[in-house]
PDB file of C-alpha atoms and ligand atoms in Angstrom:
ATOM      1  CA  UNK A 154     -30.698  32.968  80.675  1.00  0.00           C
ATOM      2  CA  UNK A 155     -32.661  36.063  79.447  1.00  0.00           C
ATOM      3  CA  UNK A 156     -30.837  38.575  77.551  1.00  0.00           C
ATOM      4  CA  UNK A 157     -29.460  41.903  79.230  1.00  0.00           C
ATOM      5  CA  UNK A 158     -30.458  43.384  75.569  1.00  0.00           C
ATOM      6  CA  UNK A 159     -32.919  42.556  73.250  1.00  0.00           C
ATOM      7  CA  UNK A 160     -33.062  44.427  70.363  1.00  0.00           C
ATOM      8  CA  UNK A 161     -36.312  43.840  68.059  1.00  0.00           C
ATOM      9  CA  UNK A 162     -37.150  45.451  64.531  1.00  0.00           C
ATOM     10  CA  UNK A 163     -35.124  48.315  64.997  1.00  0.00           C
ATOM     11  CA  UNK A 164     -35.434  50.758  62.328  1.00  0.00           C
ATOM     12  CA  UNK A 165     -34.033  54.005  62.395  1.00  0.00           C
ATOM     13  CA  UNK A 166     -32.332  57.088  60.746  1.00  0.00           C
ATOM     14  CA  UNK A 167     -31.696  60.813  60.141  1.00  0.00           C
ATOM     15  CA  UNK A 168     -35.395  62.404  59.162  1.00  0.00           C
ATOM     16  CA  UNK A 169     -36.446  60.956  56.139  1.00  0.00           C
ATOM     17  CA  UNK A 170     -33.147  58.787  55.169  1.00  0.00           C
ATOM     18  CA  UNK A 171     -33.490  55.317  56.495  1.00  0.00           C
ATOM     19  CA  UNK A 172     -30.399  54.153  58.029  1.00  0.00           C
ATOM     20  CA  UNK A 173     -31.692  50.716  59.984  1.00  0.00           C
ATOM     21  CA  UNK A 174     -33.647  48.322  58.828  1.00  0.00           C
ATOM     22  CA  UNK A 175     -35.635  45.854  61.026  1.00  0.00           C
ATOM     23  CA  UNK A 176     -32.469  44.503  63.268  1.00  0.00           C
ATOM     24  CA  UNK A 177     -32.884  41.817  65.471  1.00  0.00           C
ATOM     25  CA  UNK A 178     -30.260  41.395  68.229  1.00  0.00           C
ATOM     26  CA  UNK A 179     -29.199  40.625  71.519  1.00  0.00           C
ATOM     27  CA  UNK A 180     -26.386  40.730  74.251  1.00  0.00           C
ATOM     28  CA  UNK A 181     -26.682  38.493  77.416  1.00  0.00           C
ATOM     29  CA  UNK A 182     -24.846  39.444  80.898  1.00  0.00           C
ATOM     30  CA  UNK A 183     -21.446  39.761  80.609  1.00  0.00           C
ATOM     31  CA  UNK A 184     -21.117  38.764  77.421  1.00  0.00           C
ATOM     32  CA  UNK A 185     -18.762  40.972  74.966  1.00  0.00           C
ATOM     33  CA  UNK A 186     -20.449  40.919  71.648  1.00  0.00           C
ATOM     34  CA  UNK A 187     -19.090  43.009  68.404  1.00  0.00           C
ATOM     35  CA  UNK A 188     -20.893  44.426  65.466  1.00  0.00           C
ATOM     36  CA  UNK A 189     -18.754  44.360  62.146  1.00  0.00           C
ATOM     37  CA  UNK A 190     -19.282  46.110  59.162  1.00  0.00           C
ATOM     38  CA  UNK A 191     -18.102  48.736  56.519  1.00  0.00           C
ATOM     39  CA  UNK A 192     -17.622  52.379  56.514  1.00  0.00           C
ATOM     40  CA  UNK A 193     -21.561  53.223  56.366  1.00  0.00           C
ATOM     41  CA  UNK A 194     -23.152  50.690  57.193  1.00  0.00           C
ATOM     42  CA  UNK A 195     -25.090  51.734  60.368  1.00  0.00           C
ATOM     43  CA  UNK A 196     -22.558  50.918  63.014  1.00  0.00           C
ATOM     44  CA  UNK A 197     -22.592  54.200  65.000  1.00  0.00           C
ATOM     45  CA  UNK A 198     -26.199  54.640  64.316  1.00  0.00           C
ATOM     46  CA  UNK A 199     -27.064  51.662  66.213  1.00  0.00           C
ATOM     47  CA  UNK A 200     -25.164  52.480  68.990  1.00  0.00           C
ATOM     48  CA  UNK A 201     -27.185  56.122  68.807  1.00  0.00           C
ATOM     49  CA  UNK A 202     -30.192  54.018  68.630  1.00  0.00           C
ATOM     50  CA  UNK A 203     -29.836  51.861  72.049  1.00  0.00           C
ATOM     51  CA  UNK A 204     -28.493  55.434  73.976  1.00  0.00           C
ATOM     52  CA  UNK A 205     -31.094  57.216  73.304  1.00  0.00           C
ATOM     53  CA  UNK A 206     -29.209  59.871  70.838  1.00  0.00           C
ATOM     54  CA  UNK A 207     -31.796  58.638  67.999  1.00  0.00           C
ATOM     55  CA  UNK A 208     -35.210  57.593  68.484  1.00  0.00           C
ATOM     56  CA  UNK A 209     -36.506  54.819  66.103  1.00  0.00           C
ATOM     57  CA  UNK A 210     -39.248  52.123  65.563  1.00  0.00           C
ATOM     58  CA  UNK A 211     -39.056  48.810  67.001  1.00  0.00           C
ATOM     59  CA  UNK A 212     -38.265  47.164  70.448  1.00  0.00           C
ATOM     60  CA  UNK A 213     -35.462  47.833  73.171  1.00  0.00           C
ATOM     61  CA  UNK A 214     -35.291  45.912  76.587  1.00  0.00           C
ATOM     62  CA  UNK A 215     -32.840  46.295  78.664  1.00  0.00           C
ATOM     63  CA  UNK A 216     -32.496  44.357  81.786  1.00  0.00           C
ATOM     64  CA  UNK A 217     -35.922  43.366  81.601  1.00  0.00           C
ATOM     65  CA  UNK A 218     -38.015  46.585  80.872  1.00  0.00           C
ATOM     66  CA  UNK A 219     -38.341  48.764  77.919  1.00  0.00           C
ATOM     67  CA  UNK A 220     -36.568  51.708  77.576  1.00  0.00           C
ATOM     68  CA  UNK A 221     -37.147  52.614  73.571  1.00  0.00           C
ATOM     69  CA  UNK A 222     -39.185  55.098  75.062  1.00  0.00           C
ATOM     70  CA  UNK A 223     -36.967  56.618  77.420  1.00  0.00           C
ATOM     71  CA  UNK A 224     -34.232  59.545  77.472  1.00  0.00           C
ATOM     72  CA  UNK A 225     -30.823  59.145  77.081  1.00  0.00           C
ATOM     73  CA  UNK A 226     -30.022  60.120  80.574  1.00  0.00           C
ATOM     74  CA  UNK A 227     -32.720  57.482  81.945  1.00  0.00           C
ATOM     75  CA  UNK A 228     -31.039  55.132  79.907  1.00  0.00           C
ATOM     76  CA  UNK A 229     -27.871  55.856  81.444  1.00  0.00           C
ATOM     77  CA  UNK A 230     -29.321  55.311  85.145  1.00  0.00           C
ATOM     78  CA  UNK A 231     -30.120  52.264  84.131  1.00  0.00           C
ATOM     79  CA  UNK A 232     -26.866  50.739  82.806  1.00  0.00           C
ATOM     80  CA  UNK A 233     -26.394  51.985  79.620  1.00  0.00           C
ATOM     81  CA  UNK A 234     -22.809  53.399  79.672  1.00  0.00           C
ATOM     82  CA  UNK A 235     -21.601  54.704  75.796  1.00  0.00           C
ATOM     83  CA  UNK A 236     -18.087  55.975  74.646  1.00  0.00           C
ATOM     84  CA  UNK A 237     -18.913  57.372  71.762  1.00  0.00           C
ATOM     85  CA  UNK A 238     -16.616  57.830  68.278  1.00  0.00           C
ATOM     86  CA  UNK A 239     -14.231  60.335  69.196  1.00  0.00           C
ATOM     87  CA  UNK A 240     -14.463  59.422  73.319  1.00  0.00           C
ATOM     88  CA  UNK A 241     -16.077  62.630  74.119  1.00  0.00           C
ATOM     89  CA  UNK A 242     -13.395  63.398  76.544  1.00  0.00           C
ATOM     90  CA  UNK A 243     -13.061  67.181  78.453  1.00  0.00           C
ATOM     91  CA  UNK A 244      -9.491  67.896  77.206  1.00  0.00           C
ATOM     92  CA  UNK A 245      -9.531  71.174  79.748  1.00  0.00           C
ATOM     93  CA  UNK A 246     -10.395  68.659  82.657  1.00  0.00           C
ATOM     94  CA  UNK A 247      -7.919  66.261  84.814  1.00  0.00           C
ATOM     95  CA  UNK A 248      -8.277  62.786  84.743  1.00  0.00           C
ATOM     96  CA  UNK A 249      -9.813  62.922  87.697  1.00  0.00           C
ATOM     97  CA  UNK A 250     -12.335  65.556  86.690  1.00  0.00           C
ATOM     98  CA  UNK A 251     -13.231  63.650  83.500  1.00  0.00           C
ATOM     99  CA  UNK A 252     -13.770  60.422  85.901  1.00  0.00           C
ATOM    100  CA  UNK A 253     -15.908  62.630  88.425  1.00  0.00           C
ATOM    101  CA  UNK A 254     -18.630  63.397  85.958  1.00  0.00           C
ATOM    102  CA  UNK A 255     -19.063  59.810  84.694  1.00  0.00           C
ATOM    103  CA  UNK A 256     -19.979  59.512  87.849  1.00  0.00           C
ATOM    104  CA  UNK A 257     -22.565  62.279  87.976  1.00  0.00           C
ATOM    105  CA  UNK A 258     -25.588  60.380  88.915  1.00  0.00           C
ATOM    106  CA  UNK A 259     -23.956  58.159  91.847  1.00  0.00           C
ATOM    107  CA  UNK A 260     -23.924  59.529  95.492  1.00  0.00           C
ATOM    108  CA  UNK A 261     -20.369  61.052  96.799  1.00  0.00           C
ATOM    109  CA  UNK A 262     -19.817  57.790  98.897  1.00  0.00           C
ATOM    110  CA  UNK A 263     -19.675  55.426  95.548  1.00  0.00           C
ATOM    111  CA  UNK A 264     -17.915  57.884  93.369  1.00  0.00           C
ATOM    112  CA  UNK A 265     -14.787  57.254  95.750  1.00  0.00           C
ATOM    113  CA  UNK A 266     -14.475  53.362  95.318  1.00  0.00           C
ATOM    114  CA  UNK A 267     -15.544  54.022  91.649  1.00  0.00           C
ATOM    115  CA  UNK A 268     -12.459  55.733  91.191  1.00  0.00           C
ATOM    116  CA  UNK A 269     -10.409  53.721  93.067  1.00  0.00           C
ATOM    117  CA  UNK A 270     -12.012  50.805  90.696  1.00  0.00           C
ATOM    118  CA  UNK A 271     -10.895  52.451  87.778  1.00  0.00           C
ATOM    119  CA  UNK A 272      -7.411  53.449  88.584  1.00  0.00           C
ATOM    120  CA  UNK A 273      -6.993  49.351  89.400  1.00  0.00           C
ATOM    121  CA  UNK A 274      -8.430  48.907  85.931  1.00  0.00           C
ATOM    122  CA  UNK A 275      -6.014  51.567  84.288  1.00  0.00           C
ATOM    123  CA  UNK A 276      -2.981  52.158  86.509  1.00  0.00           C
ATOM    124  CA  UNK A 277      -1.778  54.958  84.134  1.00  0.00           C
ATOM    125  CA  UNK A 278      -4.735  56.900  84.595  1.00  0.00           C
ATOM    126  CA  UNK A 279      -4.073  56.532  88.094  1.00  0.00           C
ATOM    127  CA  UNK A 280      -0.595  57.669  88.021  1.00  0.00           C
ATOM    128  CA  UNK A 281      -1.837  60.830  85.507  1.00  0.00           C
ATOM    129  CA  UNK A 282      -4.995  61.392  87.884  1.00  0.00           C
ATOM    130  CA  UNK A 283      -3.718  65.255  87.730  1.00  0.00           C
ATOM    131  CA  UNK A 284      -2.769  65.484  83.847  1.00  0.00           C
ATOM    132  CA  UNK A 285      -5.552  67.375  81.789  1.00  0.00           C
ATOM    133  CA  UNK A 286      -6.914  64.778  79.719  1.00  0.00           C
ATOM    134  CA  UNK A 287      -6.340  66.469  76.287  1.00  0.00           C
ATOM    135  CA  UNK A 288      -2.341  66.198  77.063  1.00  0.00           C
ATOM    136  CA  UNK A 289      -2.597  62.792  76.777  1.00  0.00           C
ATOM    137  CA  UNK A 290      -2.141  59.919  74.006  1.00  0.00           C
ATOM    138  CA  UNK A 291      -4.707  58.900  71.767  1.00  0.00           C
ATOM    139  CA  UNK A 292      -4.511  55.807  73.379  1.00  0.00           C
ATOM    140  CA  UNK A 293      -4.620  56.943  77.267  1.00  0.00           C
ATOM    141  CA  UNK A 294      -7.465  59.250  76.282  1.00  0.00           C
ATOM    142  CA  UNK A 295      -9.557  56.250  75.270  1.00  0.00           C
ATOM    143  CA  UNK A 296      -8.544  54.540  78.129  1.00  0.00           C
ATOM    144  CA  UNK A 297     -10.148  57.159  80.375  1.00  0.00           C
ATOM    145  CA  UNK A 298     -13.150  57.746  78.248  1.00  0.00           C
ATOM    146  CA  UNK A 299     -13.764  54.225  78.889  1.00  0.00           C
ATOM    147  CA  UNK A 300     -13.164  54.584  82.373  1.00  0.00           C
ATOM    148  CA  UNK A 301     -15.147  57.621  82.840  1.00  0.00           C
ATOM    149  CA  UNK A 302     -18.639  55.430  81.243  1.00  0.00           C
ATOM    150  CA  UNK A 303     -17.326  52.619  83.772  1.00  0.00           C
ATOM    151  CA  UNK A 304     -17.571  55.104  86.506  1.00  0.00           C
ATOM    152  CA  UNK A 305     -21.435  54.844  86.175  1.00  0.00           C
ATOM    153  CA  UNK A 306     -21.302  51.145  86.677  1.00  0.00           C
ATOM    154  CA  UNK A 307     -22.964  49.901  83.503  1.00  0.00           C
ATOM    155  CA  UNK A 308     -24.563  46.780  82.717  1.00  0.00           C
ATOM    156  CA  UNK A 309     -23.943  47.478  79.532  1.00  0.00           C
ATOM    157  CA  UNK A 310     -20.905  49.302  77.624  1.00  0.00           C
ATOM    158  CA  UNK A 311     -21.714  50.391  74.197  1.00  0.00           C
ATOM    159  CA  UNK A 312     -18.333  50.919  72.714  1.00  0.00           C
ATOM    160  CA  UNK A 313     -17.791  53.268  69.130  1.00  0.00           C
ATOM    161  CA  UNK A 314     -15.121  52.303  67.242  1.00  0.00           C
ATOM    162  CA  UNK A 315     -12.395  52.231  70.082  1.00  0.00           C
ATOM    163  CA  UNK A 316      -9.745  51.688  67.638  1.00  0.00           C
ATOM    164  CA  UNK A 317     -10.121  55.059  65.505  1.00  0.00           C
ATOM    165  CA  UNK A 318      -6.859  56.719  65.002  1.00  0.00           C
ATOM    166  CA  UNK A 319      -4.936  54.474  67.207  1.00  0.00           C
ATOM    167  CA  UNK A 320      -2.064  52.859  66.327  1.00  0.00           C
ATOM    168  CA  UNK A 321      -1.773  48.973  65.956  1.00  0.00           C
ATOM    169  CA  UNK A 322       0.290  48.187  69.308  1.00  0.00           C
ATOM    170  CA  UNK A 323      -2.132  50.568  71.473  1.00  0.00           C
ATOM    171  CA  UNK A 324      -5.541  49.016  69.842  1.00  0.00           C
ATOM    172  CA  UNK A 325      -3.920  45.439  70.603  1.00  0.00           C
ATOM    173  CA  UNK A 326      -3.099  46.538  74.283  1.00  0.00           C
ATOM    174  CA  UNK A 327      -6.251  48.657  74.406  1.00  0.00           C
ATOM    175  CA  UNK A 328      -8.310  45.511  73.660  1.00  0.00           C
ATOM    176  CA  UNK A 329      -6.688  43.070  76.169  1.00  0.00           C
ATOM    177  CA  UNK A 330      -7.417  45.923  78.928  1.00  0.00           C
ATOM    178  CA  UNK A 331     -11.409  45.616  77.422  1.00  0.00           C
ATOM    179  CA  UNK A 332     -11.168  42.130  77.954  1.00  0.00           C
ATOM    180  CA  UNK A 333      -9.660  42.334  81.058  1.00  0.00           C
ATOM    181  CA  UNK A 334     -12.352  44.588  82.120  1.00  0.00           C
ATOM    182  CA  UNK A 335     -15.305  42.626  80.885  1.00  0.00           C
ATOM    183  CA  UNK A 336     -13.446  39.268  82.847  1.00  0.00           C
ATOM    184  CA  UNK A 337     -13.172  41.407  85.914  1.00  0.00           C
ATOM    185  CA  UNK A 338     -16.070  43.429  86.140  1.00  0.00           C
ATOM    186  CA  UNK A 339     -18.853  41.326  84.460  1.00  0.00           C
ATOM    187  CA  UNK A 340     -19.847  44.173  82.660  1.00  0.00           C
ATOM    188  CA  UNK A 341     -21.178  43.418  79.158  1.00  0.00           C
ATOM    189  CA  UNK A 342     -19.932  44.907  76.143  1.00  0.00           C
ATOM    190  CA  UNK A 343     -21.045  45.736  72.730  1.00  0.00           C
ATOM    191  CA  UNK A 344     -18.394  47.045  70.120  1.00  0.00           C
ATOM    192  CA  UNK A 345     -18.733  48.370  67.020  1.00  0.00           C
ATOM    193  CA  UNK A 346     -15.444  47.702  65.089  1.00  0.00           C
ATOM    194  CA  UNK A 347     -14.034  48.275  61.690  1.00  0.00           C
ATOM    195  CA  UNK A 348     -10.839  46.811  62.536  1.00  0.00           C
ATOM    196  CA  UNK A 349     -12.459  43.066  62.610  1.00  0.00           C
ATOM    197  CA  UNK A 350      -9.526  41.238  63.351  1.00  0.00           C
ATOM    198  CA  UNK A 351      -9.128  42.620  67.077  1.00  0.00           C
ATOM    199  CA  UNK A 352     -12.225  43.008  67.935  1.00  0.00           C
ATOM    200  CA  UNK A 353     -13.111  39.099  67.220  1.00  0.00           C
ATOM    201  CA  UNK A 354     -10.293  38.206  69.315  1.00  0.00           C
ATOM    202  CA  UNK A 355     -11.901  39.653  72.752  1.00  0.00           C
ATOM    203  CA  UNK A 356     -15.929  38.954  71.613  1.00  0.00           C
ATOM    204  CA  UNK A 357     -18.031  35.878  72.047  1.00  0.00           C
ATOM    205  CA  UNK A 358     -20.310  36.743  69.343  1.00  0.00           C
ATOM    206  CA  UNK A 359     -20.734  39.036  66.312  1.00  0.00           C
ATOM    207  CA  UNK A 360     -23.359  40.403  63.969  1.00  0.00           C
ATOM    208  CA  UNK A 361     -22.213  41.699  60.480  1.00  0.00           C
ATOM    209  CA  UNK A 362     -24.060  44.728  59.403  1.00  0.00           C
ATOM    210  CA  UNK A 363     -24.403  45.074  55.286  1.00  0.00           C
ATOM    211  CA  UNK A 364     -26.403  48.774  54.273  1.00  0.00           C
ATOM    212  CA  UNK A 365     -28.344  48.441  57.955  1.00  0.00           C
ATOM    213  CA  UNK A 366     -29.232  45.192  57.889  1.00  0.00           C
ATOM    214  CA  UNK A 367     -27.595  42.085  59.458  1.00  0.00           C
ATOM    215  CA  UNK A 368     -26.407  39.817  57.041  1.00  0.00           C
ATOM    216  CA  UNK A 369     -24.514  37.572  59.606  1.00  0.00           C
ATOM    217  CA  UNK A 370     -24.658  36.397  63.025  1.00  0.00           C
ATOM    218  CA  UNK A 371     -22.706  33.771  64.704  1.00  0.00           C
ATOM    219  CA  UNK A 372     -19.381  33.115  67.486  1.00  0.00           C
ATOM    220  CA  UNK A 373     -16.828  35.133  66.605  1.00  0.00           C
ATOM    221  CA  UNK A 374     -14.557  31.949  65.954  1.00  0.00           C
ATOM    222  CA  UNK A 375     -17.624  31.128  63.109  1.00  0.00           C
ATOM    223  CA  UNK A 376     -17.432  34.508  61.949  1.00  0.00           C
ATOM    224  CA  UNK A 377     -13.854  34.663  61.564  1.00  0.00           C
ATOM    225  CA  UNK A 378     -13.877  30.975  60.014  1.00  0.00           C
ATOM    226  CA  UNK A 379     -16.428  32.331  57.189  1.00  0.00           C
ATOM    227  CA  UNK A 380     -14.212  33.805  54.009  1.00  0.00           C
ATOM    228  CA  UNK A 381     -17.087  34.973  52.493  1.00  0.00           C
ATOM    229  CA  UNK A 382     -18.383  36.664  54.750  1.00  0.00           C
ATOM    230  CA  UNK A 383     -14.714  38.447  55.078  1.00  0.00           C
ATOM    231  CA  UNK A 384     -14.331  39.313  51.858  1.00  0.00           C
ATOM    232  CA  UNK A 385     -17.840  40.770  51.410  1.00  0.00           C
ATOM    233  CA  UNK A 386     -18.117  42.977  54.362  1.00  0.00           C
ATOM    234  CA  UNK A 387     -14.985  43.003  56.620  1.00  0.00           C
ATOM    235  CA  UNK A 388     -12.269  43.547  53.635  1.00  0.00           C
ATOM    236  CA  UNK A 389      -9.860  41.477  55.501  1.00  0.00           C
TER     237      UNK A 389
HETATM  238  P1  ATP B 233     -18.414  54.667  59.963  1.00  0.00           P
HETATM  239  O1  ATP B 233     -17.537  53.548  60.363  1.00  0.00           O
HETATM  240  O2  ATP B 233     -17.998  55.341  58.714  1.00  0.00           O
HETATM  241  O3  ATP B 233     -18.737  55.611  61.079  1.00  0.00           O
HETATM  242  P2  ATP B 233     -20.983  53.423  60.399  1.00  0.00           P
HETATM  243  O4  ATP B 233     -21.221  51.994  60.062  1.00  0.00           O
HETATM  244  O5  ATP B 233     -20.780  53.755  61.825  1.00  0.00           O
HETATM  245  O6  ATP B 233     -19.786  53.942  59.540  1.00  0.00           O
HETATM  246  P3  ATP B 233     -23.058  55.371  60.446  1.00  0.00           P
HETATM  247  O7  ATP B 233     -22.175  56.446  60.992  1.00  0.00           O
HETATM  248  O8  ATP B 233     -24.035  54.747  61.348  1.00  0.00           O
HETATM  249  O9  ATP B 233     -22.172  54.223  59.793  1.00  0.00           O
HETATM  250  O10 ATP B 233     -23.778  55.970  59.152  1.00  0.00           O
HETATM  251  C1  ATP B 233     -24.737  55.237  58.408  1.00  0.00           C
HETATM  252  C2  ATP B 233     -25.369  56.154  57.382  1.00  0.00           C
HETATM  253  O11 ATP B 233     -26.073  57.205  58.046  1.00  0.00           O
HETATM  254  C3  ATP B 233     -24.382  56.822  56.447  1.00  0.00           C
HETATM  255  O12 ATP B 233     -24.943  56.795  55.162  1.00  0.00           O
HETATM  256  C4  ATP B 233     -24.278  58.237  56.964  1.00  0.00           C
HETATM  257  O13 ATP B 233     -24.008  59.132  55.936  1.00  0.00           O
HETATM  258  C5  ATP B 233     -25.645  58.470  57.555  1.00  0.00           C
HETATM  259  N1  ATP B 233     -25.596  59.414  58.695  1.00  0.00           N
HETATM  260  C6  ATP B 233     -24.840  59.275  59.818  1.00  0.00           C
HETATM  261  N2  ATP B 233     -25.046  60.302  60.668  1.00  0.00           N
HETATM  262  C7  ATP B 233     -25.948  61.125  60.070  1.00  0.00           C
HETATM  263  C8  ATP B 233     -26.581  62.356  60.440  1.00  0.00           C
HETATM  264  N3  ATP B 233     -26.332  62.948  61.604  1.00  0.00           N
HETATM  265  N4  ATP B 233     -27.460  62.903  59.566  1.00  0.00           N
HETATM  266  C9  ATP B 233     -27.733  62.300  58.383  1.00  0.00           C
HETATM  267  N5  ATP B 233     -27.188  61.134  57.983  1.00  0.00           N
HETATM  268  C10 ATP B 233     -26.302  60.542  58.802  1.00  0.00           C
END
């Protein structure tokens, strides 16, 4: 099977500070895949990297042609979907409004069955279609940021720390309802984590990032198996 990404000497940063150095990685279809690591060590940069935010050195392919070269929005036509730290929901727009423009791209007869897609994904966004987004949980506005970069129908969802600032019963529920996606759907998923734990319980494999380099790669049952590991990077 070729891979739906394949990542190859990546190296990027901020002007002159070097954040990545030389990664090597890949996701295949429909596989959920994490990247682990501590505060620092490149996580949201990468994701940056493979959107387009960032521009860097190195290789990306994505579904079998390069796009390290391309814009962010080209990216997204492609099947690049990204819910950035801090969801980068509209809190002034609905539910349905925020859904609408994930669907920007995609011609009025899709966006319809898109939506109905997502409100089978996420009843409760269904049921708040009307509710302005930013009067809703933390964890129902991650729900619909992730719904709103499903609305493009990615290939490929590059998730940012979906956990951040949510409490331990909504990260556990939002996680099965990733999984339950990704069964679903099909659509692959890459997810930067700090909270390990979950985020090896939904993935198939994981890399372990250490100051922008990855120091491990394996399943996520070997990476949860390996103490060392744990204790060096994951501080669980
Ligand atoms: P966290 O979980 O804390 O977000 P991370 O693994 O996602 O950590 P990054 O956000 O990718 O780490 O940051 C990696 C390094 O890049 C850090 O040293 C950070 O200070 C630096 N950095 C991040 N964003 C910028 C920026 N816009 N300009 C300059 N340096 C940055």
């Amino acid at each position: 099977m070729s891979a739906l990404l394949a990542v190859r000497g990546l190296t990027a940063g901020y002007g002159s500070l070097i954040v990545l150095r030389d990664l090597d990685f890949h996701v295949d279809p429909g596989e959920v895949v994490v990247i682990l690591g501590a505060n620092g060590a490149g996580k949201t940069t990468t994701l940056r990297a493979l959107s387009g935010e960032i521009s860097g050195e190195g290789t990306i392919e994505f579904d079998g042609r390069r796009v390290d070269g391309s814009r962010t929005d080209q990216r997204a036509r492609l099947g690049i979907g990204h819910v950035p730290e801090g969801r980068g929901t509209f809190v002034d727009l609905t539910v349905e409004e925020n859904l609408r423009i994930g669907a920007y791209h995609r011609p009025a007869a899709q966006v319809r069955s898109a939506m109905d897609r997502a409100f089978g994904l996420f009843p409760t966004l269904g049921e708040r279609r009307a509710q302005l987004a930013g009067s809703m949980s933390g964890g129902e506005q991650q729900m619909l940021a992730v719904a709103r970069a499903l609305m493009g129908d990615p290939k490929l969802l590059l998730l940012d720390e979906p956990s951040m600032g949510l409490a331990p019963m909504v990260t556990a529920e939002l996680f099965r309802t990733l999984a339950e996606t990704n069964e679903r759907t099909g659509t692959a998923m890459l997810i930067v984590e700090q909270n390990a734990q979950i985020a090896l319980s939904i993935a198939d494999r994981a890399y372990v990032l250490g100051h922008g380099q990855i120091v491990s790669a394996g399943t996520a049952a070997e990476i949860r198996a390996d103490d060392s590991i744990r204790r060096a990077y994951l501080g669980v």
